[in-house]
CSV table of C-alpha atoms and ligand atoms in Angstrom, one decimal:
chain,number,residue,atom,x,y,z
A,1,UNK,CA,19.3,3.4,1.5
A,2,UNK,CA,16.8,4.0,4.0
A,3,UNK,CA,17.0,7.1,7.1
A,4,UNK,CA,16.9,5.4,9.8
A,5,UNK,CA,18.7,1.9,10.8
A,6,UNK,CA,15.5,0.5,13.1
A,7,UNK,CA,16.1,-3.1,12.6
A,8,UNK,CA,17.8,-5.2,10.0
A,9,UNK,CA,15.4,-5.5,6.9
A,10,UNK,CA,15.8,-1.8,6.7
A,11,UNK,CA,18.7,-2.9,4.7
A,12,UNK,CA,19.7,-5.2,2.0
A,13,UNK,CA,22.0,-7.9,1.7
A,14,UNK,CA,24.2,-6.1,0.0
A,15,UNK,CA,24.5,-3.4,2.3
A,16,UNK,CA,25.0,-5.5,4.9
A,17,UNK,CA,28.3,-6.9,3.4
A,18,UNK,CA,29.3,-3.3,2.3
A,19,UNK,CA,29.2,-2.4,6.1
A,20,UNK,CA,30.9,-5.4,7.3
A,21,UNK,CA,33.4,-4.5,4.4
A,22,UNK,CA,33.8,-1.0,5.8
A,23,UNK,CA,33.8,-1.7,9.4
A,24,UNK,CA,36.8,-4.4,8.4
A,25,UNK,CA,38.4,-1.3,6.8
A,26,UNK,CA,38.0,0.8,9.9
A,27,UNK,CA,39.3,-1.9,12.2
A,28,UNK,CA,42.7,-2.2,10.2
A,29,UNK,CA,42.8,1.6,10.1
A,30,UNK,CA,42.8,1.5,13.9
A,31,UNK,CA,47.0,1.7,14.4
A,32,UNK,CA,47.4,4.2,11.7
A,33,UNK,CA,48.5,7.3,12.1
A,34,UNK,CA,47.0,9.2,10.2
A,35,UNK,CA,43.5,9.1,11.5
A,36,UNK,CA,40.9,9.9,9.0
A,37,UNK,CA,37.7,11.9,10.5
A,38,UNK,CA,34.8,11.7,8.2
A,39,UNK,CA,32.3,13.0,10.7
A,40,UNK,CA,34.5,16.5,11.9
A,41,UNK,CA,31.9,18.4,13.6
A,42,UNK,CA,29.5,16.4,13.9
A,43,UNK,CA,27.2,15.4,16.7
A,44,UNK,CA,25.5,12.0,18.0
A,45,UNK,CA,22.7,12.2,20.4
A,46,UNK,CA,22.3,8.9,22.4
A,47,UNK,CA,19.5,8.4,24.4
A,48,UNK,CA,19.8,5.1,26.7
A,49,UNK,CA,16.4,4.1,28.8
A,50,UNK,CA,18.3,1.1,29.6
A,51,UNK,CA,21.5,0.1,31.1
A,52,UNK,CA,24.0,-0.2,28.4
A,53,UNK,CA,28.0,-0.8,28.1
A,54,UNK,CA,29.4,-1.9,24.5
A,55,UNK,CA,26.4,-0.2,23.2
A,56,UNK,CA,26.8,3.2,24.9
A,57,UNK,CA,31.1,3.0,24.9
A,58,UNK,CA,31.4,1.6,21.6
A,59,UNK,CA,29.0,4.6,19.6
A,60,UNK,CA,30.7,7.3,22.0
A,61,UNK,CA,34.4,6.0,21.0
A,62,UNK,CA,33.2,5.5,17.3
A,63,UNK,CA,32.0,9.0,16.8
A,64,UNK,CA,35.1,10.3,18.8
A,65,UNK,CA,37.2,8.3,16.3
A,66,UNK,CA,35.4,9.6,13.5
A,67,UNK,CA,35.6,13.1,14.4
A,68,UNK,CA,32.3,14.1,16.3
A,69,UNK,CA,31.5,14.1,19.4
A,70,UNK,CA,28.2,12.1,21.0
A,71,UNK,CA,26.2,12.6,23.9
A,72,UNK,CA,24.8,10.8,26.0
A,73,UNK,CA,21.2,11.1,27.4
A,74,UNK,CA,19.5,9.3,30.4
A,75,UNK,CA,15.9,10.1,31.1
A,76,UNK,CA,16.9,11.0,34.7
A,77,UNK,CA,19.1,14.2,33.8
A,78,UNK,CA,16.3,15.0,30.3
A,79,UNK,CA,13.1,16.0,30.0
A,80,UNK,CA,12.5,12.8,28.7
A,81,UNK,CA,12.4,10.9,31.9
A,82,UNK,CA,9.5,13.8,32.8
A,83,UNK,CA,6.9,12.7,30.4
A,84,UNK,CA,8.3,15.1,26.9
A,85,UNK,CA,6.6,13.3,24.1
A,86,UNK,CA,8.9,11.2,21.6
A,87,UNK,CA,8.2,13.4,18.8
A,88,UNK,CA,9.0,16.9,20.6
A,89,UNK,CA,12.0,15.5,21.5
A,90,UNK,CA,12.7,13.9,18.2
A,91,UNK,CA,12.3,17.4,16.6
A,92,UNK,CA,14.1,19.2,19.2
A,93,UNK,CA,17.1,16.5,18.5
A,94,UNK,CA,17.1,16.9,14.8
A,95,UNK,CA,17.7,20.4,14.9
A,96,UNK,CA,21.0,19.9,17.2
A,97,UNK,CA,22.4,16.6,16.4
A,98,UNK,CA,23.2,15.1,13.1
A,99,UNK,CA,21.7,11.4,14.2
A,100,UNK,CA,20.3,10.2,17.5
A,101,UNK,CA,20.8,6.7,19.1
A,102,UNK,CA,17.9,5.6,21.0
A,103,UNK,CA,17.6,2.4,23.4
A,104,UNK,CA,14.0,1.9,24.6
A,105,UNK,CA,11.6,-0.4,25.7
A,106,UNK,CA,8.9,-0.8,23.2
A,107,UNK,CA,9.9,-0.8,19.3
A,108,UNK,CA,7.3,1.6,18.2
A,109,UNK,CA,9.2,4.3,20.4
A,110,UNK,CA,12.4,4.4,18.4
A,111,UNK,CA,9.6,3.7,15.1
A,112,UNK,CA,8.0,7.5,16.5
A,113,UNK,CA,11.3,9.0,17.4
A,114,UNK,CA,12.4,8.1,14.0
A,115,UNK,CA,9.7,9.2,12.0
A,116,UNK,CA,9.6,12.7,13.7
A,117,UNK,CA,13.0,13.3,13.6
A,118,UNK,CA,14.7,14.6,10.5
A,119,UNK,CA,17.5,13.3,11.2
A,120,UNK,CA,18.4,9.7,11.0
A,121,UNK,CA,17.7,7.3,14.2
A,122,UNK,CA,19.7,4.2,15.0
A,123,UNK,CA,18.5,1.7,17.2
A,124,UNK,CA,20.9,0.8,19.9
A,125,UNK,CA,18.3,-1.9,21.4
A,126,UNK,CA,14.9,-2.3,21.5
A,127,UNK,CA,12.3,-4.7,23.0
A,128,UNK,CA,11.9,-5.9,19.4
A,129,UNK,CA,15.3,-5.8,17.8
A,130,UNK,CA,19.6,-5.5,18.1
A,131,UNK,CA,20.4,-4.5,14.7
A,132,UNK,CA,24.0,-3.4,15.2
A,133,UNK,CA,25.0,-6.2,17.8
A,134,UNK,CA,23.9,-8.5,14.9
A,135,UNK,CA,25.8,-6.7,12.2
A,136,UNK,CA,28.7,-7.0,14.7
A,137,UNK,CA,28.1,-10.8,15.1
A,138,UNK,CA,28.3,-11.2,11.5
A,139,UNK,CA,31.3,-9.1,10.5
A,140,UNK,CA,32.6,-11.4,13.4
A,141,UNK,CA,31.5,-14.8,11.8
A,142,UNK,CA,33.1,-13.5,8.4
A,143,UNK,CA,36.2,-12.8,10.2
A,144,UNK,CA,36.2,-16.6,11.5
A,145,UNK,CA,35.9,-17.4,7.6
A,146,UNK,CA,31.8,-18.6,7.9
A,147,UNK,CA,30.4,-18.0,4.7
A,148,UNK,CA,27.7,-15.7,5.4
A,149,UNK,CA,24.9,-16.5,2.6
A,150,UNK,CA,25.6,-20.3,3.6
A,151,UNK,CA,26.3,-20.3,6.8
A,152,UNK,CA,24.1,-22.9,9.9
A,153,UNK,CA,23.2,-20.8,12.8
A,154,UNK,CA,22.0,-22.1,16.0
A,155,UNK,CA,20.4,-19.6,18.1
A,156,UNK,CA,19.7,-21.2,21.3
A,157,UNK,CA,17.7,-20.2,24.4
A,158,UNK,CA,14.7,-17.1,24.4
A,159,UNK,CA,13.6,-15.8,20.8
A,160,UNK,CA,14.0,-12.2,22.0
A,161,UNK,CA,15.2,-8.9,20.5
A,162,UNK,CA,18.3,-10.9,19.3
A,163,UNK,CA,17.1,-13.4,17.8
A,164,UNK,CA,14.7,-11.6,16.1
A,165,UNK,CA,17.2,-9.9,14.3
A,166,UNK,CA,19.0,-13.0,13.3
A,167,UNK,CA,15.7,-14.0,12.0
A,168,UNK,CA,15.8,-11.5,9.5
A,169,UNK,CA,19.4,-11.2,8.9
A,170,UNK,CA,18.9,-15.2,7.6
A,171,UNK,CA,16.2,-14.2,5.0
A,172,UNK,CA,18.0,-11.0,3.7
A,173,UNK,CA,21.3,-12.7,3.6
A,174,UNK,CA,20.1,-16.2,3.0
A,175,UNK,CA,22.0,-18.5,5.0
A,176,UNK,CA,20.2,-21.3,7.7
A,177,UNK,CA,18.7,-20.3,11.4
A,178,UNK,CA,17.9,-22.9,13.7
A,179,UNK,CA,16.3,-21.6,16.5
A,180,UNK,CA,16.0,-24.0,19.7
A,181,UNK,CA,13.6,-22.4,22.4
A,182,UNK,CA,10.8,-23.7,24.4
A,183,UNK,CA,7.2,-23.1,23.6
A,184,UNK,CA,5.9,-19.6,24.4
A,185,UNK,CA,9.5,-18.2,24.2
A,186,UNK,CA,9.8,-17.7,19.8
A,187,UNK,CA,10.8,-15.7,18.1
A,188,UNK,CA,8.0,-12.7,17.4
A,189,UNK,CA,5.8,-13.8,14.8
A,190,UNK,CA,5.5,-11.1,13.5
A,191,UNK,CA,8.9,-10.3,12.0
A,192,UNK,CA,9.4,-14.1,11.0
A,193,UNK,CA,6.3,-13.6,8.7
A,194,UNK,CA,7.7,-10.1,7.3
A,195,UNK,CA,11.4,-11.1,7.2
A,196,UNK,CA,10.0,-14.1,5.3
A,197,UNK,CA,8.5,-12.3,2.9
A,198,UNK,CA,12.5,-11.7,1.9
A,199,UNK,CA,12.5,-15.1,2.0
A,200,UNK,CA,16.3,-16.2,1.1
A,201,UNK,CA,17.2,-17.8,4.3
A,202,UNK,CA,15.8,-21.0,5.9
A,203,UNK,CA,14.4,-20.2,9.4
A,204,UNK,CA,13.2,-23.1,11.9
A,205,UNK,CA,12.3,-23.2,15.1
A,206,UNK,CA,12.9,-26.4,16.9
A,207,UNK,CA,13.0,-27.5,20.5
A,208,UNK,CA,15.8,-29.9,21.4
A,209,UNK,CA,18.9,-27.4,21.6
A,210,UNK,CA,20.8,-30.8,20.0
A,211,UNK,CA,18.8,-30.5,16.9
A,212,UNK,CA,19.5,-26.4,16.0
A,213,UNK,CA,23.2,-27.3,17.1
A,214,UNK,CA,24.0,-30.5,15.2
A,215,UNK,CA,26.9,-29.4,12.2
A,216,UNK,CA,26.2,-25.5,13.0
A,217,UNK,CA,29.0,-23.1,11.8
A,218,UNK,CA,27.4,-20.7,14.6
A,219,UNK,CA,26.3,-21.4,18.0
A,220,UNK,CA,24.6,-18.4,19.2
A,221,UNK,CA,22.8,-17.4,22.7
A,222,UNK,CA,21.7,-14.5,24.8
A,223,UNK,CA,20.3,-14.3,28.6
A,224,UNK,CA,16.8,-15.8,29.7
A,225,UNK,CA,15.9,-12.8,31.0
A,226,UNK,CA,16.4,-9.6,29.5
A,227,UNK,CA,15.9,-6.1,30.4
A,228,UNK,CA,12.4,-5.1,31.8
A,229,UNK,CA,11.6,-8.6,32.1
A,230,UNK,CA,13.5,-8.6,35.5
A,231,UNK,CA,9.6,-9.9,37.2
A,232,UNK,CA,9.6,-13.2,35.1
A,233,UNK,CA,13.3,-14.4,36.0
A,234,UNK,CA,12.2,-17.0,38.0
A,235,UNK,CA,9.9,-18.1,35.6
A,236,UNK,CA,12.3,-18.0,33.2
A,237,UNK,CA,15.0,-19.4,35.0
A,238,UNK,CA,12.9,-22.8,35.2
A,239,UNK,CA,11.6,-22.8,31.8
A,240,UNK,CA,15.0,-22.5,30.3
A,241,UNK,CA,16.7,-25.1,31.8
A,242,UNK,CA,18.7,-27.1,29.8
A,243,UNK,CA,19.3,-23.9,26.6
A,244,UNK,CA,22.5,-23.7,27.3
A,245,UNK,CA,25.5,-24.0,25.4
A,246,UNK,CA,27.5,-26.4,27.3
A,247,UNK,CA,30.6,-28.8,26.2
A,248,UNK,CA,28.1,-31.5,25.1
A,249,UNK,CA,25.9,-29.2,22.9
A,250,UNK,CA,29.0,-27.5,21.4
A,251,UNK,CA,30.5,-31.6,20.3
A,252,UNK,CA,27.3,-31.3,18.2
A,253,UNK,CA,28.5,-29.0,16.3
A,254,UNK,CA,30.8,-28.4,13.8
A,255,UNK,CA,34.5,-29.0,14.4
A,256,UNK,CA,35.0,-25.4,13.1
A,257,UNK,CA,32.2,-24.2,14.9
A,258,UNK,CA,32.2,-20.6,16.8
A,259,UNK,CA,30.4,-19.7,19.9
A,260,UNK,CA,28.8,-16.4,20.0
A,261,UNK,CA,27.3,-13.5,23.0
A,262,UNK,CA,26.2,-10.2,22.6
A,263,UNK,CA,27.2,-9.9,26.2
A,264,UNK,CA,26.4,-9.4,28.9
A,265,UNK,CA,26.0,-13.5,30.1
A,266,UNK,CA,25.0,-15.1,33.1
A,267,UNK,CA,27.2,-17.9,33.1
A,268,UNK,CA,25.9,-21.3,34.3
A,269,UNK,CA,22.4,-20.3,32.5
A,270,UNK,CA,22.7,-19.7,28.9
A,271,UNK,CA,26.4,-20.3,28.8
A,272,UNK,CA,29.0,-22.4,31.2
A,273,UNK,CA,31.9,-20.6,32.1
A,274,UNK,CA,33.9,-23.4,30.4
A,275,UNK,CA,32.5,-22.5,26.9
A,276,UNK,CA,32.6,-18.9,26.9
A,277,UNK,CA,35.9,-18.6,28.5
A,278,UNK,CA,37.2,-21.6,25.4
A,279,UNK,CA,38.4,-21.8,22.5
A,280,UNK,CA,35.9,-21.8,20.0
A,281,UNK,CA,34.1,-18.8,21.7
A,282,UNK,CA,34.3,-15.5,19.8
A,283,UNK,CA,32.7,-13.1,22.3
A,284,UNK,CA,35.1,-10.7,22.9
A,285,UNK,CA,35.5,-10.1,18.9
A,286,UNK,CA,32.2,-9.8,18.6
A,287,UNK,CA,32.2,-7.2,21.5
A,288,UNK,CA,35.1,-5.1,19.9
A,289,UNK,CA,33.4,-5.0,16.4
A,290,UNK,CA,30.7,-3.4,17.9
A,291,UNK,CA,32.6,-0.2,17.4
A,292,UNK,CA,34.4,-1.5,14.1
A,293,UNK,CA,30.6,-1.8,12.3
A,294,UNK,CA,29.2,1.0,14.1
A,295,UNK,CA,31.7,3.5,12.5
A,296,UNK,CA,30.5,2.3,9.5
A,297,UNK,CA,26.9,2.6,10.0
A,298,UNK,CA,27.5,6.3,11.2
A,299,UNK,CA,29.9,7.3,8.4
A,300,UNK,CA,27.2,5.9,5.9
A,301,UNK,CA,23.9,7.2,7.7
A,302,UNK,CA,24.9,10.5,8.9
A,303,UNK,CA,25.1,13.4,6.1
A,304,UNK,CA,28.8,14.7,5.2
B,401,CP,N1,25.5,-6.4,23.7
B,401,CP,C1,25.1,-5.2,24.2
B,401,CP,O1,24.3,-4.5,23.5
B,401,CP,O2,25.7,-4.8,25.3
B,401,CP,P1,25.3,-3.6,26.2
B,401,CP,O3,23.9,-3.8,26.8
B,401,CP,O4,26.4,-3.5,27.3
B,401,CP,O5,25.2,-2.4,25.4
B,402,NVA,N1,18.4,-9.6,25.1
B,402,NVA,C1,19.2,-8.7,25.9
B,402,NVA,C2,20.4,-8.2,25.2
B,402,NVA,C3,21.3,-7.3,26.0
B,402,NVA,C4,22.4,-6.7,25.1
B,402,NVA,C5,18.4,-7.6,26.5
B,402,NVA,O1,17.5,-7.1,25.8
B,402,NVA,O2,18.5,-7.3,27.7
């Protein structure tokens, strides 16, 4: 197993499941009474240079849960917001906390956090990839009984951090990603050439939404317009139109199919209000496993 947990082809398929398998453990261990505390003692360092809710609540709650304790670091109240370089405060980190959390802008950040620190780095959100919302999306779709090796996915709408982690999720797992977006707004290139490299899963990127959606197990979005791209929402707004999962897109579906979030949504863009707030959506699972998964990836990457 690797240190860090940057994105997901820094594990295999077969960790994957065994997380999902522990984070189901942990989530039926909730109610009991006898709480066991794997990570007494410990300490999380969380450093958020973007807004954050699940992310920030769910990895504070998890290490609580655990047994630690996690703290949470803005660059307004840290030296980081004043210019410290990554890797001085990567070092400084490592000899306090026994894993740090970072959400950042650019990828390489958390990629030079992590390889100064000696401790390992989890990436709570990066421009280039949402690891652990997409390990909580698919201990989610397990729960709703999709098969995950097999399972259609339609990602609809921007080919951003989210969906770039989907991408390689499909090739280390194998199952089918249909990605609906408009041109200019893929998936990054990059990772869909290295995740194929893995090469189980069958990634395509179409443009009719109707097309990634017809028989999907999964239908899958995120906003137009994520953070730091705040400038381009306009732009985005009009380029967009029509990636979004509506009552007519979800009919293309399959009749078992599950709607997915990683939350926050703007509904009436991505998502109507209708479909979220319906039957086959799964969104607020997916929001509470957040914490299930993530108490598993911090029991498993952090030394005890
Ligand atoms: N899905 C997700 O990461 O939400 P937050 O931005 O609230 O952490
Ligand atoms: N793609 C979104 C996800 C938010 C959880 C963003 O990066 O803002």
């Amino acid at each position: 197993m690797k240190k860090d947990l940057l994105r997901i082809l820094d594990l295999s398929d077969r960790e994957i499941l065994s997380l999902i398998r522990s984070g189901a453990t942990w989530k039926r261990r909730g109610g009991s009474r006898r709480p066991i505390r794997p990570l007494t003692g410990k300490s999380l360092a969380m450093i958020f240079q973007k807004a954050s809710t699940r992310t920030r609540v769910s990895f504070e709650v998890a290490m609580t849960r655990l047994g630690g304790h996690a703290l949470f670091l803005s660059p307004q109240d840290t030296q980081i917001g004043r210019g410290e370089p990554v890797r001085d405060t990567a070092r400084v980190l490592s000899r306090y906390a026994d894993a740090v959390v970072i959400r950042t802008f650019a990828h390489e950040t958390a990629v030079e956090l992590a390889a100064a620190a000696t401790v390992p780095v989890i990436n709570g959100l990066t421009d280039g990839h949402h690891p652990c919302q997409v390990l909580a999306d698919l201990m989610t779709a397990g729960e709703r009984g999709k098969d995950l090796r097999k399972m259609r996915v339609a990602f609809i709408g921007d080919g951003n951090n989210v969906a770039n982690s989907w991408v390689e999720a499909a090739h280390v797992l194998g199952f089918d990603l249909r990605v609906a977006c408009p041109k200019g707004y893929e998936p990054d290139p990059a990772v869909i050439e290295e995740a194929g490299k893995v090469g189980r899963g069958n990634v395509r990127i179409v443009r009719a939404p109707a097309e990634a959606a017809r028989n999907a197990d999964v239908l899958y979005t995120d906003v137009w317009t994520s953070m730091g791209q705040e400038a381009e929402g306009r732009k985005r707004r009009a380029s967009f139109k029509g990636y979004c999962i509506d009552a007519a897109l979800l009919r293309q579906a399959d009749r078992g199919a599950i709607v997915m979030h990683c939350l926050p949504a703007h509904r009436g863009e991505e998502i109507t209000d209708e479909v979220i707030e319906g039957p086959r959506s799964a969104v607020f699972d997916e929001a509470e496993n957040r914490l299930h998964v993530q108490m598993a990836v911090l029991e498993r990457f952090i030394q005890h």
